[in-house]
C-alpha positions as a printed NumPy array, in Angstrom:
array([[ 99.563,  95.244, 103.555],
       [ 97.181,  97.394, 101.532],
       [ 95.307,  99.757, 103.842],
       [ 91.969, 101.25 , 102.772],
       [ 90.738, 104.132, 104.93 ],
       [ 87.04 , 104.964, 104.42 ],
       [ 86.582, 108.588, 105.428],
       [ 83.427, 110.278, 106.667],
       [ 81.849, 112.582, 104.121],
       [ 82.266, 116.271, 104.914],
       [ 79.992, 117.576, 102.176],
       [ 76.632, 118.942, 103.334],
       [ 73.657, 116.638, 102.666],
       [ 75.849, 113.661, 101.891],
       [ 74.935, 110.375, 103.583],
       [ 76.264, 107.918, 101.008],
       [ 79.239, 105.59 , 101.308],
       [ 81.089, 103.548,  98.701],
       [ 81.625, 100.435, 100.826],
       [ 79.038,  98.358, 102.682],
       [ 79.792,  96.181, 105.728],
       [ 79.504,  93.119, 103.486],
       [ 82.07 ,  94.582, 101.123],
       [ 84.27 ,  95.467, 104.067],
       [ 84.262,  91.826, 105.188],
       [ 85.199,  90.711, 101.667],
       [ 88.173,  93.099, 101.561],
       [ 89.423,  91.942, 104.949],
       [ 89.128,  88.322, 103.83 ],
       [ 91.273,  89.305, 100.822],
       [ 94.015,  90.508, 103.19 ],
       [ 93.275,  94.236, 102.906],
       [ 93.336,  96.265, 106.107],
       [ 90.209,  98.41 , 106.399],
       [ 89.684, 101.45 , 108.611],
       [ 86.272, 103.126, 108.636],
       [ 85.761, 106.534, 110.179],
       [ 82.821, 107.04 , 112.453],
       [ 80.254, 109.367, 110.89 ],
       [ 77.409, 111.437, 112.247],
       [ 75.599, 111.361, 108.891],
       [ 76.363, 108.094, 107.078],
       [ 73.177, 106.23 , 106.096],
       [ 74.709, 102.826, 106.916],
       [ 75.473, 102.526, 110.666],
       [ 79.031, 102.029, 111.906],
       [ 78.112,  98.882, 113.819],
       [ 78.017,  96.798, 110.673],
       [ 81.586,  97.747, 109.79 ],
       [ 82.778,  97.002, 113.293],
       [ 81.14 ,  93.579, 113.151],
       [ 82.803,  92.958, 109.775],
       [ 86.223,  93.442, 111.372],
       [ 87.098,  97.003, 110.366],
       [ 89.123,  99.275, 112.58 ],
       [ 87.072, 102.314, 113.604],
       [ 88.634, 105.788, 113.53 ],
       [ 87.272, 109.157, 114.674],
       [ 85.251, 111.195, 112.215],
       [ 87.337, 113.322, 109.824],
       [ 90.646, 111.966, 111.125],
       [ 91.89 , 110.951, 107.663],
       [ 94.526, 113.739, 107.415],
       [ 96.408, 111.907, 110.2  ],
       [ 96.105, 108.465, 108.601],
       [ 99.346, 106.617, 107.824],
       [100.809, 108.07 , 104.653],
       [100.588, 104.731, 102.874],
       [ 96.827, 104.432, 103.503],
       [ 94.492, 104.868, 100.55 ],
       [ 91.792, 107.356, 101.551],
       [ 88.378, 106.463, 100.125],
       [ 85.465, 108.889, 100.006],
       [ 82.912, 110.046,  97.492],
       [ 82.49 , 113.804,  97.411],
       [ 84.876, 116.739,  97.645],
       [ 87.415, 117.394, 100.354],
       [ 87.308, 120.682, 102.263],
       [ 88.768, 123.393, 100.037],
       [ 91.345, 124.528, 102.576],
       [ 94.394, 124.462, 100.31 ],
       [ 96.312, 121.902, 102.359],
       [ 98.74 , 119.674, 100.434],
       [ 97.564, 116.084,  99.928],
       [100.231, 113.398, 100.436],
       [ 97.908, 110.371, 100.439],
       [ 96.429, 108.403,  97.611],
       [ 92.727, 109.323,  97.412],
       [ 89.802, 107.536,  95.795],
       [ 86.948, 110.01 ,  95.19 ],
       [ 85.08 , 112.06 ,  92.619],
       [ 87.579, 114.826,  91.95 ],
       [ 85.765, 116.878,  89.273],
       [ 89.208, 118.001,  88.205],
       [ 89.783, 116.971,  84.603],
       [ 87.492, 119.248,  82.599],
       [ 88.955, 122.637,  83.378],
       [ 86.94 , 123.268,  86.544],
       [ 88.71 , 125.991,  88.589],
       [ 88.245, 124.148,  91.899],
       [ 89.513, 120.984,  90.257],
       [ 92.707, 122.677,  89.172],
       [ 93.264, 123.806,  92.75 ],
       [ 92.749, 120.218,  93.904],
       [ 95.348, 118.905,  91.468],
       [ 97.836, 121.493,  92.706],
       [ 97.294, 120.239,  96.255],
       [ 98.171, 116.711,  95.134],
       [101.213, 117.943,  93.248],
       [102.409, 119.899,  96.278],
       [102.693, 116.826,  98.49 ],
       [103.117, 113.969,  96.026],
       [ 99.676, 112.415,  96.519],
       [ 97.561, 110.69 ,  93.891],
       [ 93.935, 110.957,  92.814],
       [ 92.149, 107.832,  91.658],
       [ 89.094, 109.6  ,  90.294],
       [ 86.006, 107.404,  90.564],
       [ 84.648, 108.876,  87.349],
       [ 87.739, 107.566,  85.535],
       [ 87.872, 104.03 ,  86.904],
       [ 87.331, 102.235,  83.614],
       [ 87.716,  98.745,  82.198],
       [ 89.755,  97.798,  79.14 ],
       [ 86.974,  99.087,  76.873],
       [ 86.887, 102.488,  78.547],
       [ 83.566, 101.913,  80.323],
       [ 83.182, 102.998,  83.927],
       [ 83.257, 100.109,  86.366],
       [ 80.83 , 101.753,  88.794],
       [ 78.447, 104.693,  88.714],
       [ 75.678, 106.281,  90.743],
       [ 74.004, 107.263,  87.501],
       [ 70.729, 105.391,  87.799],
       [ 69.849, 106.955,  91.146],
       [ 71.092, 110.379,  90.047],
       [ 68.69 , 110.174,  87.118],
       [ 65.838, 108.922,  89.272],
       [ 66.221, 111.589,  91.948],
       [ 67.074, 114.358,  89.478],
       [ 63.934, 113.761,  87.458],
       [ 61.925, 113.804,  90.685],
       [ 63.311, 117.172,  91.785],
       [ 62.781, 118.644,  88.305],
       [ 59.162, 117.518,  88.28 ],
       [ 58.775, 118.911,  91.793],
       [ 59.969, 122.229,  90.343],
       [ 57.4  , 121.933,  87.538],
       [ 54.658, 121.302,  90.123],
       [ 55.731, 124.387,  92.059],
       [ 55.473, 126.434,  88.863],
       [ 51.865, 125.294,  88.391],
       [ 51.112, 126.77 ,  91.813],
       [ 52.77 , 130.044,  90.828],
       [ 55.825, 129.398,  93.006],
       [ 59.355, 128.05 ,  92.945],
       [ 60.666, 124.721,  94.202],
       [ 61.361, 124.681,  97.919],
       [ 63.982, 122.687,  99.843],
       [ 64.341, 118.959,  99.185],
       [ 65.635, 116.185, 101.413],
       [ 66.247, 112.485, 101.963],
       [ 63.545, 109.95 , 101.128],
       [ 62.998, 106.655, 102.913],
       [ 63.19 , 104.83 ,  99.598],
       [ 62.126, 104.674,  95.977],
       [ 58.484, 103.882,  96.637],
       [ 58.123, 106.695,  99.162],
       [ 59.567, 109.183,  96.682],
       [ 57.269, 108.076,  93.848],
       [ 54.193, 108.193,  96.081],
       [ 54.977, 111.668,  97.396],
       [ 55.7  , 113.126,  93.946],
       [ 52.617, 111.549,  92.369],
       [ 50.415, 113.177,  94.98 ],
       [ 52.154, 116.546,  94.619],
       [ 51.728, 116.602,  90.837],
       [ 48.091, 115.513,  91.023],
       [ 47.331, 118.242,  93.533],
       [ 48.251, 120.928,  90.961],
       [ 45.266, 119.959,  88.799],
       [ 47.427, 120.519,  85.718],
       [ 47.882, 118.112,  82.836],
       [ 51.07 , 116.075,  83.161],
       [ 54.027, 117.65 ,  81.343],
       [ 55.947, 115.951,  78.557],
       [ 59.618, 115.286,  79.209],
       [ 62.523, 114.785,  76.827],
       [ 65.471, 112.781,  78.159],
       [ 68.788, 113.076,  76.309],
       [ 71.155, 110.241,  77.128],
       [ 68.181, 107.95 ,  77.618],
       [ 70.095, 104.725,  76.946],
       [ 72.64 , 105.283,  79.712],
       [ 72.402, 104.676,  83.458],
       [ 71.376, 108.256,  84.242],
       [ 68.835, 108.437,  81.454],
       [ 67.33 , 105.087,  82.394],
       [ 66.812, 106.25 ,  85.958],
       [ 65.284, 109.54 ,  84.806],
       [ 62.965, 107.784,  82.368],
       [ 61.905, 105.234,  84.978],
       [ 60.931, 107.987,  87.431],
       [ 58.947, 109.834,  84.764],
       [ 57.044, 106.714,  83.826],
       [ 56.387, 105.882,  87.478],
       [ 54.558, 109.195,  87.954],
       [ 52.726, 109.148,  84.62 ],
       [ 54.89 , 111.553,  82.606],
       [ 55.227, 110.88 ,  78.873],
       [ 58.89 , 110.538,  77.896],
       [ 60.663, 111.255,  74.608],
       [ 63.911, 109.266,  74.689],
       [ 66.918, 110.57 ,  72.787],
       [ 70.458, 109.291,  72.689],
       [ 73.488, 109.563,  70.415],
       [ 71.628, 108.875,  67.175],
       [ 69.14 , 111.687,  67.749],
       [ 71.848, 114.242,  68.621],
       [ 74.433, 113.263,  66.004],
       [ 73.563, 116.283,  63.837],
       [ 75.076, 118.586,  66.444],
       [ 72.005, 120.801,  66.722],
       [ 70.251, 123.086,  67.111],
       [ 67.491, 121.026,  68.728],
       [ 64.159, 122.88 ,  68.719],
       [ 62.482, 119.696,  69.957],
       [ 63.946, 120.331,  73.412],
       [ 62.121, 123.647,  73.641],
       [ 58.884, 121.957,  72.552],
       [ 58.733, 119.857,  75.728],
       [ 57.76 , 121.229,  79.134],
       [ 60.596, 119.37 ,  80.879],
       [ 64.132, 118.604,  79.664],
       [ 66.403, 116.147,  81.506],
       [ 70.066, 116.237,  80.467],
       [ 71.7  , 112.914,  81.245],
       [ 74.83 , 113.213,  79.088],
       [ 78.201, 113.794,  80.705],
       [ 79.917, 116.955,  79.503],
       [ 82.913, 116.13 ,  77.326],
       [ 84.688, 117.476,  74.238],
       [ 82.416, 117.471,  71.207],
       [ 79.182, 117.407,  73.209],
       [ 76.455, 119.348,  71.333],
       [ 74.689, 122.285,  72.957],
       [ 71.146, 121.233,  73.815],
       [ 69.96 , 124.484,  75.415],
       [ 71.742, 127.589,  74.08 ],
       [ 71.876, 130.841,  76.009],
       [ 69.221, 132.448,  73.819],
       [ 66.696, 129.756,  74.771],
       [ 65.683, 131.895,  77.739],
       [ 63.944, 134.361,  75.447],
       [ 63.08 , 132.035,  72.558],
       [ 59.52 , 130.791,  71.969],
       [ 59.243, 127.61 ,  74.019],
       [ 57.085, 125.32 ,  76.079],
       [ 60.106, 124.39 ,  78.174],
       [ 59.846, 125.625,  81.774],
       [ 61.944, 123.146,  83.795],
       [ 65.432, 121.821,  83.055],
       [ 67.032, 119.056,  85.057],
       [ 70.751, 119.183,  84.275],
       [ 71.326, 115.893,  86.052],
       [ 74.83 , 115.441,  84.666],
       [ 75.499, 118.987,  85.86 ],
       [ 78.909, 120.445,  85.133],
       [ 78.114, 124.136,  84.537],
       [ 81.677, 125.386,  84.956],
       [ 82.996, 122.995,  82.296],
       [ 83.728, 124.39 ,  78.847],
       [ 81.758, 121.456,  77.441],
       [ 78.472, 121.973,  79.3  ],
       [ 75.525, 121.404,  76.907],
       [ 73.177, 123.642,  78.924],
       [ 74.181, 127.293,  78.51 ],
       [ 71.444, 129.122,  80.437],
       [ 73.025, 128.885,  83.907],
       [ 76.449, 129.04 ,  85.538],
       [ 76.407, 127.332,  88.942],
       [ 75.133, 124.255,  90.709],
       [ 72.068, 124.335,  92.927],
       [ 71.567, 123.019,  96.449],
       [ 69.128, 121.035,  98.525],
       [ 68.044, 124.257, 100.22 ],
       [ 67.563, 126.049,  96.88 ],
       [ 67.083, 123.283,  94.301],
       [ 66.554, 125.482,  91.241],
       [ 67.832, 128.641,  89.662],
       [ 65.15 , 130.796,  88.062],
       [ 66.981, 131.953,  84.951],
       [ 63.991, 133.599,  83.274],
       [ 60.735, 135.042,  84.631],
       [ 58.599, 135.556,  81.539],
       [ 58.024, 132.878,  80.499],
       [ 59.41 , 131.113,  83.562],
       [ 62.434, 128.834,  83.231],
       [ 63.987, 126.981,  86.172],
       [ 67.172, 124.896,  86.17 ],
       [ 67.816, 122.072,  88.651],
       [ 71.529, 121.272,  88.938],
       [ 72.162, 119.489,  92.236],
       [ 75.423, 117.53 ,  92.085],
       [ 74.804, 114.912,  94.789],
       [ 71.34 , 113.731,  93.823],
       [ 71.774, 110.032,  94.699],
       [ 72.139, 110.991,  98.361],
       [ 68.4  , 111.686,  98.397],
       [ 68.086, 107.88 ,  98.329],
       [ 71.286, 107.146, 100.273],
       [ 70.818, 103.524, 101.296],
       [ 69.689, 102.208,  97.902],
       [ 72.25 , 104.225,  95.963],
       [ 75.106, 103.248,  98.319],
       [ 74.29 ,  99.558,  98.151],
       [ 74.03 ,  99.634,  94.365],
       [ 77.262, 101.574,  93.843],
       [ 79.252,  99.615,  96.411],
       [ 78.291,  96.331,  94.744],
       [ 79.516,  97.645,  91.381],
       [ 82.802,  98.955,  92.805],
       [ 83.732,  96.045,  95.092],
       [ 85.389,  93.855,  92.411],
       [ 87.784,  96.726,  91.661],
       [ 88.467,  97.422,  95.345],
       [ 89.411,  93.778,  95.738],
       [ 92.306,  94.393,  93.297],
       [ 93.815,  97.27 ,  95.321],
       [ 96.687,  95.009,  96.293],
       [ 98.042,  95.701,  92.795],
       [ 97.379,  99.444,  92.347],
       [ 99.7  ,  99.827,  89.369],
       [ 97.625,  97.759,  86.957],
       [ 94.031,  97.366,  85.816],
       [ 91.513, 100.064,  86.685],
       [ 93.862, 101.656,  89.22 ],
       [ 96.78 , 101.83 ,  86.814],
       [ 94.57 , 103.454,  84.181],
       [ 93.225, 105.966,  86.715],
       [ 96.78 , 106.802,  87.813],
       [ 97.834, 107.366,  84.196],
       [ 94.914, 109.774,  83.727],
       [ 95.919, 111.621,  86.881],
       [ 99.566, 111.836,  85.806],
       [ 98.528, 113.227,  82.422],
       [ 96.498, 116.043,  83.989],
       [ 99.184, 116.828,  86.562],
       [101.641, 117.245,  83.684],
       [ 99.304, 119.804,  82.088],
       [ 99.126, 122.081,  85.136]])
């Protein structure tokens, strides 16, 4: 029997989950055994999973799960170097040359485990079957505009946290921007036709920010793109990959510009393919932006778990997208799982 083990998230400020109680019930009805770890932070209470028929395990007990269990989480595992014998479903951030990702792959190789990277679960046409992109874009645009508002007050963006929902976030941000007394900034969104860009554009419109929408056609020339520097806010919503143009070069910090706030929502600063070259590390909920230039000011927002600021809505949305694929776990050698395994095997061979 296929055994799916839903682990508790161990990443700070991470309340999301990739399976709802309703999805859990559907998997059990399909003949899949489901274990769900208790969690002190998960936005969806454990009681719903128990009522759906899942077995409940102690928080963070997944290392002792049966070796044939498939461990399902979202964000990174603790970087403790331990070998990984299980099959894991998660965002590995391991296939674009990231140093931590290479260490993760070595841990799988050491114990014979497998990574089914959620970013690389794709259909026959190569399109991802599930993504948090919309809510990443929505929340990322909100934090970037919060940073812009802080600049108008002569400060820097303070800590951010979880919001009760979309409407609460929009209301709070609208009031904060209005309180600055400044004219609304103009934002340029690159990747505007995708999930991330749609979410970012929707947030901007909800708070009255004028949006310039760019996608592949507008960036096909390969750059440079002085139009980015002519907007007060830039929201990067394009996943770093080979051939991606540079939207903000390193010399933009000292170039003439109106740009003061960058939201690198698809943040991957340690990748060789990053299109934003003015910073080198992700930011956190406690310190949401990096001030990369003081005169004129330039702040970069690069939080890599943005959807967790709206954990219930983003979890429900993502889990609904992913469930049809989870229902096929009984045949892990074909379909989306077989393709993900082939991608993993290819990168293991390159180590």
